[in-house]
């Protein structure tokens, strides 16, 4: 078993200010508070004085750096050290698990062809910074039961800062005789300006190791092996991340890494489906018919809007038809089914990975501890009512049911209002699309864009409208995000959740509901509403009774428009998110530390360096999860329209892992270590989206894609009885008598193209209706109903097949690996055995002492080593 490092006293005459120790060079700085003392006799000064005195009463040791020592000449720094007695007491209170025995279960896992993974591995001391131990909750009265080699290093810095923050959050800043219980906690002191910052220290500069042997320099290792972009193909040092930042941040990066690995499989299959579309490009019979001068060039289409849109020929959509085939082919159906199964495999294998991490990181029984012990200080102070806890038989704070209901109703009403605001904005964008389409059609009737050599032929009124509307929609999304974030925090605070876990779950649900509607509503509109409620010439449908006619799909289909929408919103969000995450903190830090850069390195103290960094806020990790879950929605809910979405997500995530690591190690203060046994409410959200994705993709293939109408035509309506698509375009377009178009719908004379004349009496439109002169004129044909039945049958069959496979896969894959179950049982057994032996040994020692005090013959017991107990003692 490896020995824990020993502290070596530092000569304080030679001590640099870039140190994580008090001036004596022995006591480690566990936390730092900073403040600016503006004037004598200030109320803030009185609060600080009482607060710091109460911290000393609790047992913490403080050391203050005068403002004359700071780089700005006005900031005081209070350094806090927790001695052994305080750490042991609160480790007992928080039931922190500590080692009591080296792990004796051999790791016999043999990975086939393990040598292939060598290029992706990191050094062993980085991947496994600590030996593997069996652990048990700390009990101060049994401290000699645990493997305590050195009290100064027994609790790692992340555990120390977690304990100190627990004390800071609950310490009062009013005198004991005051009855105002609300006046406590570092959060309130930060909010009212008594302190400007509170943070634990990084252990060294990120670009070089600490010059002190006592310092671990883990930040340097993380920056070198994890945050560097040169390591993008390497595994993540999850154990070191957990040791330095705590389990909550560790489990986020474990999930992000696992999600990125699984995306590789989806990206490969999606790329193959796209390649299939490219390879079958020339076999696209219906696009050939659209582009042929003797077919598409002779089909005159009805105007797409009133007054400002003229008649047009079908072959003008030749390019968009070819583009549509890249995504609208048989491979798309296969990929939609594959993604329904992939998402199940991803979630099931993640549960297994999470179960393994729970065991390795001592989180197996954490949820119960969280609920019982981690009451939020805000809950304790704001809930003045008390009631008896039937389990603990102690009085505890509670929120009356009437107050809880009122707060929940107000919160729900606020969320509904903001979601309604998003829907109103989306309706505004739809109105923009309807109004602007006519303008684009009028401007482009003479095809001025055709002068552009490369992109000119591809720019159509439909594309111009779709792209500009998508960009406007993206800007609205970003603005609403910034506004709603503050509202979500405010209403969650107002609800006064009981525990940190409950607080995060409530905030997660509110933010996700809003973001779901914000990001996906425009895609849902294009996929399931656009072009579905149009009517037909002479009987068009209008938006809410206005003069804006409902949008029609591009003759190439709505799928290509959905692809455009998806690419713009998804890519725009990812690019903007990465720029914002990396650039904004860097610029703020660069500006904040401009004075300190002029100082000699030895005078720029460790606490000042960290003070100049950005705080890792309450929503730091929350935003990272939200960003990835929204991305998960894009690659699952609408993947049938864009098989390359997983590939884009994969490239983004490879960068995302390193950007998040870089900003965490270089641009942010060290976060307070926190525990989490899972990804929380996000797991249930991912499960819900996985189920919804099966439904949305089935509907996209059935109603947005033209796959089903083509198959129905080929198998049932092909006039020659051959299995091909010849004649499909003519079959899919209905006829309308131009003379029957009402005057309000007819295009102005100047809008019609030069080739249009009075000899043209029939125009075509996308639908399956009887032609003029038929006894059922303009009513739906039987082919329409056959296609509708086929679409519904496809949805039912696809959903049932995918759901059966999903549930079968979920049943086949156990949530917890068998070796992890064995290890958990082994550890619980050992805890019971060793505690029993420990108590037996203590009893023997006590009896021996009693016998020494009397004249009776002493009993003889076998001698027992300090950390090992003979099995015979049982």
PDB file of N, CA, C and O in Angstrom, residues 467-506:
ATOM      1  N   UNK A 467     -33.920  30.531 -44.942  1.00  0.00           N
ATOM      2  CA  UNK A 467     -32.646  30.878 -44.297  1.00  0.00           C
ATOM      3  C   UNK A 467     -32.793  32.124 -43.436  1.00  0.00           C
ATOM      4  O   UNK A 467     -32.350  32.150 -42.275  1.00  0.00           O
ATOM      5  N   UNK A 468     -33.404  33.169 -43.967  1.00  0.00           N
ATOM      6  CA  UNK A 468     -33.543  34.403 -43.178  1.00  0.00           C
ATOM      7  C   UNK A 468     -34.447  34.183 -41.965  1.00  0.00           C
ATOM      8  O   UNK A 468     -34.147  34.684 -40.873  1.00  0.00           O
ATOM      9  N   UNK A 469     -35.523  33.421 -42.132  1.00  0.00           N
ATOM     10  CA  UNK A 469     -36.411  33.137 -40.999  1.00  0.00           C
ATOM     11  C   UNK A 469     -35.687  32.326 -39.930  1.00  0.00           C
ATOM     12  O   UNK A 469     -35.850  32.571 -38.722  1.00  0.00           O
ATOM     13  N   UNK A 470     -34.862  31.372 -40.351  1.00  0.00           N
ATOM     14  CA  UNK A 470     -34.101  30.560 -39.396  1.00  0.00           C
ATOM     15  C   UNK A 470     -33.108  31.417 -38.617  1.00  0.00           C
ATOM     16  O   UNK A 470     -32.921  31.232 -37.413  1.00  0.00           O
ATOM     17  N   UNK A 471     -32.464  32.361 -39.300  1.00  0.00           N
ATOM     18  CA  UNK A 471     -31.505  33.244 -38.626  1.00  0.00           C
ATOM     19  C   UNK A 471     -32.208  34.154 -37.621  1.00  0.00           C
ATOM     20  O   UNK A 471     -31.720  34.354 -36.503  1.00  0.00           O
ATOM     21  N   UNK A 472     -33.346  34.716 -38.025  1.00  0.00           N
ATOM     22  CA  UNK A 472     -34.116  35.554 -37.097  1.00  0.00           C
ATOM     23  C   UNK A 472     -34.576  34.736 -35.901  1.00  0.00           C
ATOM     24  O   UNK A 472     -34.493  35.181 -34.742  1.00  0.00           O
ATOM     25  N   UNK A 473     -35.023  33.509 -36.175  1.00  0.00           N
ATOM     26  CA  UNK A 473     -35.465  32.625 -35.099  1.00  0.00           C
ATOM     27  C   UNK A 473     -34.314  32.334 -34.133  1.00  0.00           C
ATOM     28  O   UNK A 473     -34.494  32.319 -32.915  1.00  0.00           O
ATOM     29  N   UNK A 474     -33.106  32.124 -34.671  1.00  0.00           N
ATOM     30  CA  UNK A 474     -31.938  31.848 -33.828  1.00  0.00           C
ATOM     31  C   UNK A 474     -31.619  33.041 -32.924  1.00  0.00           C
ATOM     32  O   UNK A 474     -31.316  32.883 -31.736  1.00  0.00           O
ATOM     33  N   UNK A 475     -31.704  34.263 -33.468  1.00  0.00           N
ATOM     34  CA  UNK A 475     -31.434  35.468 -32.666  1.00  0.00           C
ATOM     35  C   UNK A 475     -32.466  35.599 -31.547  1.00  0.00           C
ATOM     36  O   UNK A 475     -32.133  35.905 -30.399  1.00  0.00           O
ATOM     37  N   UNK A 476     -33.751  35.341 -31.865  1.00  0.00           N
ATOM     38  CA  UNK A 476     -34.815  35.405 -30.845  1.00  0.00           C
ATOM     39  C   UNK A 476     -34.543  34.386 -29.742  1.00  0.00           C
ATOM     40  O   UNK A 476     -34.697  34.668 -28.545  1.00  0.00           O
ATOM     41  N   UNK A 477     -34.114  33.164 -30.145  1.00  0.00           N
ATOM     42  CA  UNK A 477     -33.808  32.110 -29.178  1.00  0.00           C
ATOM     43  C   UNK A 477     -32.740  32.573 -28.196  1.00  0.00           C
ATOM     44  O   UNK A 477     -32.876  32.423 -26.978  1.00  0.00           O
ATOM     45  N   UNK A 478     -31.670  33.177 -28.700  1.00  0.00           N
ATOM     46  CA  UNK A 478     -30.564  33.614 -27.846  1.00  0.00           C
ATOM     47  C   UNK A 478     -31.006  34.717 -26.881  1.00  0.00           C
ATOM     48  O   UNK A 478     -30.643  34.717 -25.707  1.00  0.00           O
ATOM     49  N   UNK A 479     -31.796  35.674 -27.382  1.00  0.00           N
ATOM     50  CA  UNK A 479     -32.253  36.776 -26.526  1.00  0.00           C
ATOM     51  C   UNK A 479     -33.162  36.256 -25.417  1.00  0.00           C
ATOM     52  O   UNK A 479     -33.017  36.620 -24.238  1.00  0.00           O
ATOM     53  N   UNK A 480     -34.124  35.403 -25.770  1.00  0.00           N
ATOM     54  CA  UNK A 480     -35.044  34.857 -24.767  1.00  0.00           C
ATOM     55  C   UNK A 480     -34.304  34.012 -23.731  1.00  0.00           C
ATOM     56  O   UNK A 480     -34.668  33.998 -22.558  1.00  0.00           O
ATOM     57  N   UNK A 481     -33.251  33.302 -24.173  1.00  0.00           N
ATOM     58  CA  UNK A 481     -32.460  32.507 -23.233  1.00  0.00           C
ATOM     59  C   UNK A 481     -31.876  33.364 -22.130  1.00  0.00           C
ATOM     60  O   UNK A 481     -31.935  33.025 -20.949  1.00  0.00           O
ATOM     61  N   UNK A 482     -31.266  34.486 -22.530  1.00  0.00           N
ATOM     62  CA  UNK A 482     -30.630  35.374 -21.549  1.00  0.00           C
ATOM     63  C   UNK A 482     -31.643  35.917 -20.556  1.00  0.00           C
ATOM     64  O   UNK A 482     -31.372  36.031 -19.358  1.00  0.00           O
ATOM     65  N   UNK A 483     -32.836  36.248 -21.046  1.00  0.00           N
ATOM     66  CA  UNK A 483     -33.862  36.823 -20.171  1.00  0.00           C
ATOM     67  C   UNK A 483     -34.432  35.771 -19.228  1.00  0.00           C
ATOM     68  O   UNK A 483     -34.628  36.026 -18.029  1.00  0.00           O
ATOM     69  N   UNK A 484     -34.702  34.563 -19.772  1.00  0.00           N
ATOM     70  CA  UNK A 484     -35.408  33.559 -18.971  1.00  0.00           C
ATOM     71  C   UNK A 484     -34.525  32.967 -17.870  1.00  0.00           C
ATOM     72  O   UNK A 484     -35.037  32.554 -16.828  1.00  0.00           O
ATOM     73  N   UNK A 485     -33.210  32.942 -18.091  1.00  0.00           N
ATOM     74  CA  UNK A 485     -32.324  32.317 -17.107  1.00  0.00           C
ATOM     75  C   UNK A 485     -32.500  32.947 -15.729  1.00  0.00           C
ATOM     76  O   UNK A 485     -32.607  32.261 -14.713  1.00  0.00           O
ATOM     77  N   UNK A 486     -32.543  34.276 -15.691  1.00  0.00           N
ATOM     78  CA  UNK A 486     -32.709  34.974 -14.410  1.00  0.00           C
ATOM     79  C   UNK A 486     -34.083  34.710 -13.808  1.00  0.00           C
ATOM     80  O   UNK A 486     -34.219  34.566 -12.594  1.00  0.00           O
ATOM     81  N   UNK A 487     -35.088  34.665 -14.677  1.00  0.00           N
ATOM     82  CA  UNK A 487     -36.453  34.410 -14.185  1.00  0.00           C
ATOM     83  C   UNK A 487     -36.537  33.017 -13.560  1.00  0.00           C
ATOM     84  O   UNK A 487     -37.138  32.829 -12.488  1.00  0.00           O
ATOM     85  N   UNK A 488     -35.919  32.014 -14.206  1.00  0.00           N
ATOM     86  CA  UNK A 488     -35.965  30.636 -13.700  1.00  0.00           C
ATOM     87  C   UNK A 488     -35.317  30.540 -12.327  1.00  0.00           C
ATOM     88  O   UNK A 488     -35.830  29.859 -11.424  1.00  0.00           O
ATOM     89  N   UNK A 489     -34.178  31.215 -12.140  1.00  0.00           N
ATOM     90  CA  UNK A 489     -33.509  31.193 -10.833  1.00  0.00           C
ATOM     91  C   UNK A 489     -34.378  31.871  -9.785  1.00  0.00           C
ATOM     92  O   UNK A 489     -34.517  31.367  -8.660  1.00  0.00           O
ATOM     93  N   UNK A 490     -34.988  32.985 -10.158  1.00  0.00           N
ATOM     94  CA  UNK A 490     -35.816  33.727  -9.198  1.00  0.00           C
ATOM     95  C   UNK A 490     -37.012  32.896  -8.728  1.00  0.00           C
ATOM     96  O   UNK A 490     -37.284  32.819  -7.521  1.00  0.00           O
ATOM     97  N   UNK A 491     -37.723  32.268  -9.658  1.00  0.00           N
ATOM     98  CA  UNK A 491     -38.918  31.516  -9.240  1.00  0.00           C
ATOM     99  C   UNK A 491     -38.524  30.225  -8.496  1.00  0.00           C
ATOM    100  O   UNK A 491     -39.259  29.769  -7.627  1.00  0.00           O
ATOM    101  N   UNK A 492     -37.356  29.654  -8.807  1.00  0.00           N
ATOM    102  CA  UNK A 492     -36.901  28.474  -8.061  1.00  0.00           C
ATOM    103  C   UNK A 492     -36.516  28.872  -6.639  1.00  0.00           C
ATOM    104  O   UNK A 492     -36.830  28.154  -5.678  1.00  0.00           O
ATOM    105  N   UNK A 493     -35.840  30.006  -6.490  1.00  0.00           N
ATOM    106  CA  UNK A 493     -35.521  30.510  -5.140  1.00  0.00           C
ATOM    107  C   UNK A 493     -36.799  30.772  -4.349  1.00  0.00           C
ATOM    108  O   UNK A 493     -36.868  30.506  -3.145  1.00  0.00           O
ATOM    109  N   UNK A 494     -37.815  31.291  -5.036  1.00  0.00           N
ATOM    110  CA  UNK A 494     -39.076  31.623  -4.371  1.00  0.00           C
ATOM    111  C   UNK A 494     -39.784  30.376  -3.840  1.00  0.00           C
ATOM    112  O   UNK A 494     -40.472  30.432  -2.818  1.00  0.00           O
ATOM    113  N   UNK A 495     -39.591  29.235  -4.501  1.00  0.00           N
ATOM    114  CA  UNK A 495     -40.238  28.001  -4.062  1.00  0.00           C
ATOM    115  C   UNK A 495     -39.602  27.430  -2.787  1.00  0.00           C
ATOM    116  O   UNK A 495     -40.180  26.547  -2.151  1.00  0.00           O
ATOM    117  N   UNK A 496     -38.402  27.881  -2.436  1.00  0.00           N
ATOM    118  CA  UNK A 496     -37.643  27.426  -1.264  1.00  0.00           C
ATOM    119  C   UNK A 496     -37.532  25.897  -1.232  1.00  0.00           C
ATOM    120  O   UNK A 496     -38.085  25.227  -0.343  1.00  0.00           O
ATOM    121  N   UNK A 497     -36.830  25.291  -2.187  1.00  0.00           N
ATOM    122  CA  UNK A 497     -36.634  23.833  -2.135  1.00  0.00           C
ATOM    123  C   UNK A 497     -35.863  23.418  -0.885  1.00  0.00           C
ATOM    124  O   UNK A 497     -35.034  24.176  -0.367  1.00  0.00           O
ATOM    125  N   UNK A 498     -36.122  22.208  -0.411  1.00  0.00           N
ATOM    126  CA  UNK A 498     -35.575  21.752   0.865  1.00  0.00           C
ATOM    127  C   UNK A 498     -34.091  21.391   0.766  1.00  0.00           C
ATOM    128  O   UNK A 498     -33.303  21.760   1.642  1.00  0.00           O
ATOM    129  N   UNK A 499     -33.710  20.635  -0.243  1.00  0.00           N
ATOM    130  CA  UNK A 499     -32.327  20.174  -0.366  1.00  0.00           C
ATOM    131  C   UNK A 499     -31.695  20.720  -1.646  1.00  0.00           C
ATOM    132  O   UNK A 499     -32.382  21.212  -2.537  1.00  0.00           O
ATOM    133  N   UNK A 500     -30.376  20.619  -1.716  1.00  0.00           N
ATOM    134  CA  UNK A 500     -29.662  21.055  -2.922  1.00  0.00           C
ATOM    135  C   UNK A 500     -30.118  20.233  -4.130  1.00  0.00           C
ATOM    136  O   UNK A 500     -30.255  20.759  -5.235  1.00  0.00           O
ATOM    137  N   UNK A 501     -30.343  18.955  -3.913  1.00  0.00           N
ATOM    138  CA  UNK A 501     -30.781  18.077  -4.998  1.00  0.00           C
ATOM    139  C   UNK A 501     -32.150  18.502  -5.525  1.00  0.00           C
ATOM    140  O   UNK A 501     -32.376  18.581  -6.736  1.00  0.00           O
ATOM    141  N   UNK A 502     -33.065  18.808  -4.603  1.00  0.00           N
ATOM    142  CA  UNK A 502     -34.408  19.245  -4.987  1.00  0.00           C
ATOM    143  C   UNK A 502     -34.344  20.578  -5.731  1.00  0.00           C
ATOM    144  O   UNK A 502     -35.054  20.794  -6.717  1.00  0.00           O
ATOM    145  N   UNK A 503     -33.471  21.471  -5.272  1.00  0.00           N
ATOM    146  CA  UNK A 503     -33.309  22.778  -5.923  1.00  0.00           C
ATOM    147  C   UNK A 503     -32.855  22.597  -7.369  1.00  0.00           C
ATOM    148  O   UNK A 503     -33.423  23.185  -8.301  1.00  0.00           O
ATOM    149  N   UNK A 504     -31.843  21.779  -7.552  1.00  0.00           N
ATOM    150  CA  UNK A 504     -31.303  21.569  -8.900  1.00  0.00           C
ATOM    151  C   UNK A 504     -32.326  20.905  -9.816  1.00  0.00           C
ATOM    152  O   UNK A 504     -32.440  21.252 -10.989  1.00  0.00           O
ATOM    153  N   UNK A 505     -33.082  19.945  -9.285  1.00  0.00           N
ATOM    154  CA  UNK A 505     -34.082  19.255 -10.102  1.00  0.00           C
ATOM    155  C   UNK A 505     -35.209  20.204 -10.541  1.00  0.00           C
ATOM    156  O   UNK A 505     -35.666  20.162 -11.684  1.00  0.00           O
ATOM    157  N   UNK A 506     -35.656  21.065  -9.621  1.00  0.00           N
ATOM    158  CA  UNK A 506     -36.704  22.033  -9.963  1.00  0.00           C
ATOM    159  C   UNK A 506     -36.214  23.010 -11.033  1.00  0.00           C
ATOM    160  O   UNK A 506     -36.916  23.310 -11.999  1.00  0.00           O
TER     161      UNK A 506
END
